[in-house]
C-alpha cells in the first residue's frame, strides 16, 4: 500500500500527518511529493521517514500544482492500493482501515472520505464560500454524471491499482478531485463514500486553495467535461439557441412576405438565414463528436477489461462446474 501526500509548503504539518498515518499503517510506503516548497517540507518529510523507520520516498515535481504532484507519485510508485490524503492534518488517519477495507476486498475501485455528510466540514472550515462552492460543484457533477455523490472534492481517497492504471491525470491543479470522481462515474467504476471526521488546519498552517481562482478553474473544467462527454446534448443546446434567434429575426421577414409578398428587411433576412445555418452546423458538430465519444467509450472499456485484476478464476477441471466461490 502506498500513502501519497502532495505537499506544498507544509513544514508545520507534514511530519505529524506522516506519523498519524504510520501509526495505523506501519507497513505503508510513503510518497511525499514536494513541489518547489520554499520551507523545510522536504527535509521534515525525510527526517520523519528516518524517525519512523518507514519505507518511502520524497519526490520532487517541478511543475506546480496538486494534479502534477499526484501524477508524479502515481507514475513513479507501484502499489496494490493507493491512499491519497492532504499533508495538512485535516483528514483522520484513524479511519483509514474503514476506507481501505472495500478496496482491499475488491468490492470498490475508489473509496472517498466524505467530509460533508457528518457536518464537520461546515463547522471546521470557516472560509467563506467553501461550503457553498462544494455544494455547487456537487450539484453540477451529479447532474452531468447522473450519480448521487455526496462529497466530490474530498482529498482523502483510497484507490485500487486498476483505477490508477486507467485514470489519465490531465488536470494540473485542484480540479484533480472533481475530475477523478467524474472519470470514475464515466468509467462505471464502483465509488463508495464513507463519512469521515474533519478538522481544520492547525493554526499557523496556510491553505493553498484560492477560493475564486481555483473555484473558477473547477467550474470551467466541469463545463469542458460536459462538452467532451455529452457533445450531442451540448451542441444541441447551442443549435437550439441559434435556431431560436433565427426564428425570432426571421419571423418579422416571413410575416412581411406573407402580407405584402415583398421583403424590405433584407439585412434581417440575411441574419435569420445565417443563424439557421449556424444552428445546422452546431447540430452536425454534435453528431460527429458524439461518434468520437462513442469510440472513446469503447476504447476505455477495452482498456478497463484488459487491465482489470480478476478476482476469481474458474478452474478448468474436467468434471467440475467451474465454481470456486460461494459469494
Ligand atoms: N505538491 C503540491 N502539493 C500541493 C500543491 N497545492 C496544494 N498541495 C497540497 O495539496 C493538499 C491540499 O491543499 P490544501 O491547501 O489543503 O487545499 P484544501 O484541502 O482544498 O483546502 P483547505 O480546506 O484550506 O485545507 C495539501 O497537502 C497541499 O500541501 C502544489 O502545488 N503542489
Ligand atoms: Mg486541506
CSV table of C-alpha atoms and ligand atoms in Angstrom, one decimal:
chain,number,residue,atom,x,y,z
A,1,UNK,CA,0.0,0.0,0.0
A,2,UNK,CA,1.3,3.5,-0.8
A,3,UNK,CA,0.3,6.6,1.0
A,4,UNK,CA,0.6,9.6,-1.3
A,5,UNK,CA,0.9,13.0,0.3
A,6,UNK,CA,1.2,16.0,-2.1
A,7,UNK,CA,2.8,18.8,0.0
A,8,UNK,CA,3.5,22.4,-0.8
A,9,UNK,CA,4.9,24.5,2.0
A,10,UNK,CA,3.6,22.2,4.7
A,11,UNK,CA,6.6,22.1,7.1
A,12,UNK,CA,4.3,22.5,10.1
A,13,UNK,CA,2.1,19.6,9.4
A,14,UNK,CA,3.8,17.1,7.0
A,15,UNK,CA,5.7,15.3,9.9
A,16,UNK,CA,2.5,15.0,12.0
A,17,UNK,CA,0.5,13.7,9.1
A,18,UNK,CA,3.0,11.0,8.3
A,19,UNK,CA,3.2,10.0,12.0
A,20,UNK,CA,-0.6,9.7,12.2
A,21,UNK,CA,-0.8,7.5,9.0
A,22,UNK,CA,2.2,5.4,10.1
A,23,UNK,CA,0.5,4.6,13.4
A,24,UNK,CA,-2.4,2.9,11.6
A,25,UNK,CA,-0.5,1.6,8.6
A,26,UNK,CA,3.1,0.9,9.7
A,27,UNK,CA,3.9,-1.2,6.5
A,28,UNK,CA,2.8,1.6,4.2
A,29,UNK,CA,5.1,3.1,1.6
A,30,UNK,CA,5.1,6.8,2.0
A,31,UNK,CA,5.4,9.0,-1.1
A,32,UNK,CA,5.6,12.7,-0.3
A,33,UNK,CA,5.6,14.9,-3.4
A,34,UNK,CA,7.2,18.3,-2.8
A,35,UNK,CA,6.5,21.0,-5.4
A,36,UNK,CA,9.1,23.8,-5.1
A,37,UNK,CA,8.3,24.4,-1.4
A,38,UNK,CA,10.3,27.3,-0.1
A,39,UNK,CA,10.2,25.9,3.5
A,40,UNK,CA,11.5,22.7,5.2
A,41,UNK,CA,8.7,20.5,3.9
A,42,UNK,CA,11.0,18.0,2.0
A,43,UNK,CA,13.6,17.9,4.9
A,44,UNK,CA,10.9,17.4,7.5
A,45,UNK,CA,9.4,14.6,5.4
A,46,UNK,CA,12.8,12.9,5.1
A,47,UNK,CA,13.5,13.3,8.8
A,48,UNK,CA,10.2,11.8,9.6
A,49,UNK,CA,10.8,8.8,7.3
A,50,UNK,CA,14.0,8.2,9.2
A,51,UNK,CA,12.5,8.7,12.6
A,52,UNK,CA,9.6,6.3,11.9
A,53,UNK,CA,11.9,3.9,10.0
A,54,UNK,CA,9.2,3.8,7.5
A,55,UNK,CA,9.6,2.8,3.9
A,56,UNK,CA,9.1,5.7,1.5
A,57,UNK,CA,10.4,8.4,-0.7
A,58,UNK,CA,10.3,12.2,-1.0
A,59,UNK,CA,9.8,13.1,-4.7
A,60,UNK,CA,10.2,16.5,-6.2
A,61,UNK,CA,8.0,17.7,-9.0
A,62,UNK,CA,9.0,20.8,-10.9
A,63,UNK,CA,5.6,21.6,-12.4
A,64,UNK,CA,3.5,23.4,-9.8
A,65,UNK,CA,0.0,22.1,-8.8
A,66,UNK,CA,-1.6,19.3,-6.8
A,67,UNK,CA,-2.6,17.4,-10.0
A,68,UNK,CA,1.0,17.4,-11.3
A,69,UNK,CA,2.3,16.2,-7.9
A,70,UNK,CA,-0.2,13.3,-7.6
A,71,UNK,CA,0.6,12.4,-11.2
A,72,UNK,CA,4.3,12.2,-10.4
A,73,UNK,CA,3.5,9.8,-7.4
A,74,UNK,CA,1.2,7.6,-9.4
A,75,UNK,CA,3.6,7.4,-12.3
A,76,UNK,CA,6.6,6.5,-10.0
A,77,UNK,CA,5.2,4.3,-7.4
A,78,UNK,CA,3.8,0.8,-7.9
A,79,UNK,CA,1.4,-0.5,-5.3
A,80,UNK,CA,-1.7,-2.6,-5.0
A,81,UNK,CA,-3.7,0.1,-3.2
A,82,UNK,CA,-3.1,3.9,-3.2
A,83,UNK,CA,-4.1,6.2,-0.4
A,84,UNK,CA,-4.3,9.9,-1.2
A,85,UNK,CA,-4.5,12.5,1.6
A,86,UNK,CA,-3.6,16.1,2.3
A,87,UNK,CA,-0.4,16.8,4.2
A,88,UNK,CA,-2.2,19.3,6.4
A,89,UNK,CA,-3.5,17.1,9.2
A,90,UNK,CA,-7.1,17.7,8.2
A,91,UNK,CA,-8.1,14.1,7.4
A,92,UNK,CA,-8.5,11.4,10.1
A,93,UNK,CA,-5.8,8.8,9.6
A,94,UNK,CA,-7.6,6.7,12.2
A,95,UNK,CA,-10.4,6.0,9.8
A,96,UNK,CA,-8.0,4.6,7.2
A,97,UNK,CA,-8.9,0.9,7.9
A,98,UNK,CA,-12.6,1.7,7.2
A,99,UNK,CA,-11.8,3.3,3.9
A,100,UNK,CA,-9.3,0.7,3.0
A,101,UNK,CA,-11.4,-2.4,3.5
A,102,UNK,CA,-13.7,-2.2,0.5
A,103,UNK,CA,-10.8,-1.7,-1.9
A,104,UNK,CA,-8.8,-4.5,-0.3
A,105,UNK,CA,-11.7,-6.8,-0.6
A,106,UNK,CA,-12.2,-5.8,-4.2
A,107,UNK,CA,-15.7,-4.5,-3.7
A,108,UNK,CA,-14.9,-0.9,-4.6
A,109,UNK,CA,-12.5,0.8,-7.0
A,110,UNK,CA,-12.4,4.1,-5.1
A,111,UNK,CA,-13.4,4.9,-1.6
A,112,UNK,CA,-13.8,8.6,-0.8
A,113,UNK,CA,-13.8,10.1,2.7
A,114,UNK,CA,-17.0,12.1,2.8
A,115,UNK,CA,-16.4,15.3,4.8
A,116,UNK,CA,-19.8,16.8,4.2
A,117,UNK,CA,-22.3,14.2,5.5
A,118,UNK,CA,-21.1,14.4,9.0
A,119,UNK,CA,-21.3,18.2,9.1
A,120,UNK,CA,-17.8,18.7,10.4
A,121,UNK,CA,-16.6,20.5,7.3
A,122,UNK,CA,-19.1,23.2,7.6
A,123,UNK,CA,-18.3,23.7,11.2
A,124,UNK,CA,-14.5,23.4,10.9
A,125,UNK,CA,-13.7,25.1,7.6
A,126,UNK,CA,-14.5,28.7,8.2
A,127,UNK,CA,-13.5,30.1,4.8
A,128,UNK,CA,-16.3,32.0,3.2
A,129,UNK,CA,-17.8,30.3,0.1
A,130,UNK,CA,-16.1,27.0,0.5
A,131,UNK,CA,-19.3,25.2,1.8
A,132,UNK,CA,-21.3,27.0,-1.0
A,133,UNK,CA,-18.6,26.1,-3.6
A,134,UNK,CA,-18.6,22.4,-2.6
A,135,UNK,CA,-22.4,22.2,-2.8
A,136,UNK,CA,-22.5,24.0,-6.2
A,137,UNK,CA,-19.9,21.7,-7.8
A,138,UNK,CA,-21.6,18.7,-6.2
A,139,UNK,CA,-24.9,19.6,-7.8
A,140,UNK,CA,-23.3,20.2,-11.2
A,141,UNK,CA,-21.3,17.0,-11.2
A,142,UNK,CA,-24.3,14.9,-10.1
A,143,UNK,CA,-26.3,16.4,-12.9
A,144,UNK,CA,-23.6,15.7,-15.5
A,145,UNK,CA,-22.8,12.2,-14.3
A,146,UNK,CA,-26.3,11.1,-13.3
A,147,UNK,CA,-25.0,9.8,-10.0
A,148,UNK,CA,-25.6,11.0,-6.4
A,149,UNK,CA,-22.2,11.8,-5.0
A,150,UNK,CA,-22.1,13.4,-1.6
A,151,UNK,CA,-18.6,14.8,-1.5
A,152,UNK,CA,-16.9,15.3,-4.8
A,153,UNK,CA,-14.0,17.4,-3.8
A,154,UNK,CA,-12.6,15.4,-0.9
A,155,UNK,CA,-8.9,14.9,-0.9
A,156,UNK,CA,-9.0,11.7,1.2
A,157,UNK,CA,-9.3,8.7,-1.2
A,158,UNK,CA,-8.3,5.1,-1.4
A,159,UNK,CA,-7.9,3.8,-4.9
A,160,UNK,CA,-7.3,0.4,-6.4
A,161,UNK,CA,-4.4,-0.3,-8.7
A,162,UNK,CA,-6.9,-1.0,-11.5
A,163,UNK,CA,-8.4,2.5,-11.2
A,164,UNK,CA,-5.0,4.2,-11.0
A,165,UNK,CA,-3.8,2.4,-14.1
A,166,UNK,CA,-6.6,3.6,-16.3
A,167,UNK,CA,-7.1,7.1,-14.9
A,168,UNK,CA,-5.4,9.7,-17.1
A,169,UNK,CA,-4.4,12.7,-15.0
A,170,UNK,CA,-4.5,15.7,-17.3
A,171,UNK,CA,-5.6,18.2,-14.7
A,172,UNK,CA,-2.8,20.2,-13.1
A,173,UNK,CA,-4.2,21.8,-10.0
A,174,UNK,CA,-7.1,21.5,-7.6
A,175,UNK,CA,-9.5,20.3,-10.4
A,176,UNK,CA,-8.0,16.8,-9.7
A,177,UNK,CA,-10.5,15.6,-7.2
A,178,UNK,CA,-13.6,16.6,-9.2
A,179,UNK,CA,-12.0,15.1,-12.3
A,180,UNK,CA,-11.3,11.8,-10.5
A,181,UNK,CA,-14.9,11.4,-9.4
A,182,UNK,CA,-16.3,12.3,-12.8
A,183,UNK,CA,-13.9,9.9,-14.6
A,184,UNK,CA,-14.8,7.1,-12.1
A,185,UNK,CA,-18.5,7.7,-12.9
A,186,UNK,CA,-17.9,7.8,-16.6
A,187,UNK,CA,-15.9,4.6,-16.5
A,188,UNK,CA,-18.6,2.9,-14.4
A,189,UNK,CA,-16.2,2.4,-11.5
A,190,UNK,CA,-17.6,1.4,-8.1
A,191,UNK,CA,-17.2,4.5,-5.9
A,192,UNK,CA,-18.1,4.3,-2.3
A,193,UNK,CA,-18.3,7.2,0.1
A,194,UNK,CA,-17.8,6.8,3.8
A,195,UNK,CA,-18.5,9.7,6.2
A,196,UNK,CA,-15.3,10.9,7.9
A,197,UNK,CA,-14.5,13.3,10.7
A,198,UNK,CA,-12.8,16.5,9.6
A,199,UNK,CA,-10.6,19.0,11.4
A,200,UNK,CA,-9.5,22.4,10.2
A,201,UNK,CA,-5.8,23.1,9.5
A,202,UNK,CA,-3.8,23.7,12.7
A,203,UNK,CA,-3.3,27.4,13.5
A,204,UNK,CA,-0.4,28.8,11.6
A,205,UNK,CA,-0.6,26.5,8.5
A,206,UNK,CA,-1.8,28.1,5.4
A,207,UNK,CA,-4.3,26.8,2.8
A,208,UNK,CA,-3.1,26.6,-0.8
A,209,UNK,CA,-6.6,26.8,-2.2
A,210,UNK,CA,-7.5,30.2,-3.7
A,211,UNK,CA,-11.3,30.4,-3.3
A,212,UNK,CA,-12.1,32.3,-6.5
A,213,UNK,CA,-9.2,31.3,-8.8
A,214,UNK,CA,-9.5,27.6,-8.1
A,215,UNK,CA,-13.3,27.8,-7.9
A,216,UNK,CA,-13.5,29.2,-11.4
A,217,UNK,CA,-11.0,26.6,-12.7
A,218,UNK,CA,-13.1,23.8,-11.2
A,219,UNK,CA,-16.3,25.2,-12.8
A,220,UNK,CA,-14.5,25.6,-16.1
A,221,UNK,CA,-13.3,22.0,-16.1
A,222,UNK,CA,-16.8,20.7,-15.4
A,223,UNK,CA,-18.0,22.8,-18.4
A,224,UNK,CA,-15.3,21.4,-20.5
A,225,UNK,CA,-16.1,17.9,-19.4
A,226,UNK,CA,-19.7,18.4,-20.3
A,227,UNK,CA,-18.7,19.4,-23.8
A,228,UNK,CA,-16.4,16.4,-24.2
A,229,UNK,CA,-18.6,13.8,-22.6
A,230,UNK,CA,-22.0,14.8,-23.9
A,231,UNK,CA,-21.3,16.6,-27.1
A,232,UNK,CA,-24.6,15.8,-28.6
A,233,UNK,CA,-26.5,17.4,-25.7
A,234,UNK,CA,-24.1,20.3,-25.6
A,235,UNK,CA,-24.2,21.2,-29.3
A,236,UNK,CA,-27.9,20.5,-29.5
A,237,UNK,CA,-28.4,23.2,-26.9
A,238,UNK,CA,-26.1,25.6,-28.9
A,239,UNK,CA,-28.1,24.7,-32.0
A,240,UNK,CA,-31.4,25.3,-30.2
A,241,UNK,CA,-30.2,28.8,-29.2
A,242,UNK,CA,-29.1,29.7,-32.8
A,243,UNK,CA,-32.4,28.3,-34.1
A,244,UNK,CA,-34.4,30.3,-31.7
A,245,UNK,CA,-32.6,33.6,-32.6
A,246,UNK,CA,-33.0,32.7,-36.3
A,247,UNK,CA,-36.8,32.2,-35.9
A,248,UNK,CA,-37.1,35.5,-33.9
A,249,UNK,CA,-35.3,37.5,-36.5
A,250,UNK,CA,-36.8,35.6,-39.5
A,251,UNK,CA,-40.4,35.9,-38.1
A,252,UNK,CA,-40.6,39.6,-39.0
A,253,UNK,CA,-39.4,38.9,-42.5
A,254,UNK,CA,-41.7,36.0,-43.1
A,255,UNK,CA,-44.7,38.0,-41.7
A,256,UNK,CA,-43.9,40.8,-44.0
A,257,UNK,CA,-43.6,38.5,-47.0
A,258,UNK,CA,-46.9,36.7,-46.2
A,259,UNK,CA,-48.7,40.1,-46.1
A,260,UNK,CA,-47.1,42.0,-49.0
A,261,UNK,CA,-45.2,39.4,-51.0
A,262,UNK,CA,-42.2,41.7,-50.6
A,263,UNK,CA,-39.1,41.7,-48.4
A,264,UNK,CA,-37.9,45.1,-47.3
A,265,UNK,CA,-35.9,43.9,-44.2
A,266,UNK,CA,-33.1,42.4,-46.3
A,267,UNK,CA,-30.4,42.6,-43.6
A,268,UNK,CA,-32.7,40.9,-41.1
A,269,UNK,CA,-33.4,38.1,-43.7
A,270,UNK,CA,-29.7,37.5,-44.1
A,271,UNK,CA,-29.2,37.4,-40.4
A,272,UNK,CA,-32.0,34.9,-40.0
A,273,UNK,CA,-30.6,32.6,-42.7
A,274,UNK,CA,-27.1,32.9,-41.2
A,275,UNK,CA,-28.3,31.9,-37.8
A,276,UNK,CA,-30.2,29.0,-39.3
A,277,UNK,CA,-27.0,27.8,-41.0
A,278,UNK,CA,-25.1,28.1,-37.7
A,279,UNK,CA,-27.8,26.0,-35.9
A,280,UNK,CA,-27.4,23.3,-38.6
A,281,UNK,CA,-23.6,23.3,-38.3
A,282,UNK,CA,-23.8,23.1,-34.5
A,283,UNK,CA,-26.1,20.1,-34.7
A,284,UNK,CA,-23.9,18.4,-37.2
A,285,UNK,CA,-20.9,19.0,-35.0
A,286,UNK,CA,-22.7,17.4,-32.1
A,287,UNK,CA,-23.4,14.3,-34.2
A,288,UNK,CA,-19.8,14.0,-35.4
A,289,UNK,CA,-18.4,14.5,-31.9
A,290,UNK,CA,-20.9,12.0,-30.5
A,291,UNK,CA,-19.5,9.4,-32.7
A,292,UNK,CA,-16.0,10.2,-31.3
A,293,UNK,CA,-17.3,9.9,-27.8
A,294,UNK,CA,-18.8,6.6,-28.5
A,295,UNK,CA,-15.5,5.3,-29.9
A,296,UNK,CA,-13.7,6.7,-26.8
A,297,UNK,CA,-16.1,4.8,-24.6
A,298,UNK,CA,-15.4,1.6,-26.4
A,299,UNK,CA,-11.6,2.2,-26.1
A,300,UNK,CA,-11.9,2.9,-22.4
A,301,UNK,CA,-14.0,-0.2,-21.8
A,302,UNK,CA,-11.4,-2.3,-23.7
A,303,UNK,CA,-8.7,-0.8,-21.5
A,304,UNK,CA,-10.6,-1.5,-18.3
A,305,UNK,CA,-11.3,-5.1,-19.3
A,306,UNK,CA,-7.7,-5.8,-20.3
A,307,UNK,CA,-6.2,-4.1,-17.2
A,308,UNK,CA,-8.6,-5.5,-14.6
A,309,UNK,CA,-7.3,-7.8,-11.9
A,310,UNK,CA,-9.7,-10.7,-12.0
A,311,UNK,CA,-10.9,-11.6,-8.5
A,312,UNK,CA,-11.9,-15.1,-9.3
A,313,UNK,CA,-10.6,-17.8,-11.5
A,314,UNK,CA,-12.8,-20.6,-12.8
A,315,UNK,CA,-10.8,-23.8,-12.7
A,316,UNK,CA,-10.8,-25.9,-15.8
A,317,UNK,CA,-11.2,-29.3,-14.2
A,318,UNK,CA,-12.9,-31.8,-16.5
A,319,UNK,CA,-15.9,-32.8,-14.5
A,320,UNK,CA,-16.2,-29.7,-12.3
A,321,UNK,CA,-18.8,-26.9,-12.6
A,322,UNK,CA,-16.1,-24.3,-12.5
A,323,UNK,CA,-17.3,-22.6,-9.3
A,324,UNK,CA,-14.7,-21.8,-6.7
A,325,UNK,CA,-16.6,-19.4,-4.6
A,326,UNK,CA,-19.7,-19.1,-2.6
A,327,UNK,CA,-20.0,-15.3,-2.9
B,1,LIG,N1,2.9,19.1,-4.3
B,1,LIG,C1,2.0,20.0,-4.2
B,1,LIG,N2,1.1,19.9,-3.3
B,1,LIG,C2,0.1,20.9,-3.3
B,1,LIG,C3,0.0,21.9,-4.2
B,1,LIG,N3,-1.0,22.7,-3.9
B,1,LIG,C4,-1.6,22.1,-2.8
B,1,LIG,N4,-0.9,21.0,-2.4
B,1,LIG,C5,-1.2,20.1,-1.3
B,1,LIG,O1,-2.5,19.5,-1.5
B,1,LIG,C6,-3.1,19.4,-0.3
B,1,LIG,C7,-4.4,20.1,-0.3
B,1,LIG,O2,-4.2,21.5,-0.3
B,1,LIG,P1,-5.0,22.5,0.7
B,1,LIG,O3,-4.3,23.8,0.6
B,1,LIG,O4,-5.1,21.8,2.0
B,1,LIG,O5,-6.4,22.5,0.0
B,1,LIG,P2,-7.8,22.2,0.6
B,1,LIG,O6,-7.7,21.0,1.5
B,1,LIG,O7,-8.7,22.1,-0.5
B,1,LIG,O8,-8.0,23.5,1.4
B,1,LIG,P3,-8.3,23.6,3.0
B,1,LIG,O9,-9.7,23.2,3.2
B,1,LIG,O10,-8.0,25.1,3.3
B,1,LIG,O11,-7.3,22.7,3.7
B,1,LIG,C8,-2.1,19.9,0.8
B,1,LIG,O12,-1.4,18.8,1.3
B,1,LIG,C9,-1.2,20.8,0.0
B,1,LIG,O13,0.1,20.9,0.5
B,1,LIG,C10,1.0,22.0,-5.1
B,1,LIG,O14,1.1,22.9,-5.9
B,1,LIG,N5,2.0,21.1,-5.1
B,2,LIG,MG1,-6.5,20.7,3.1
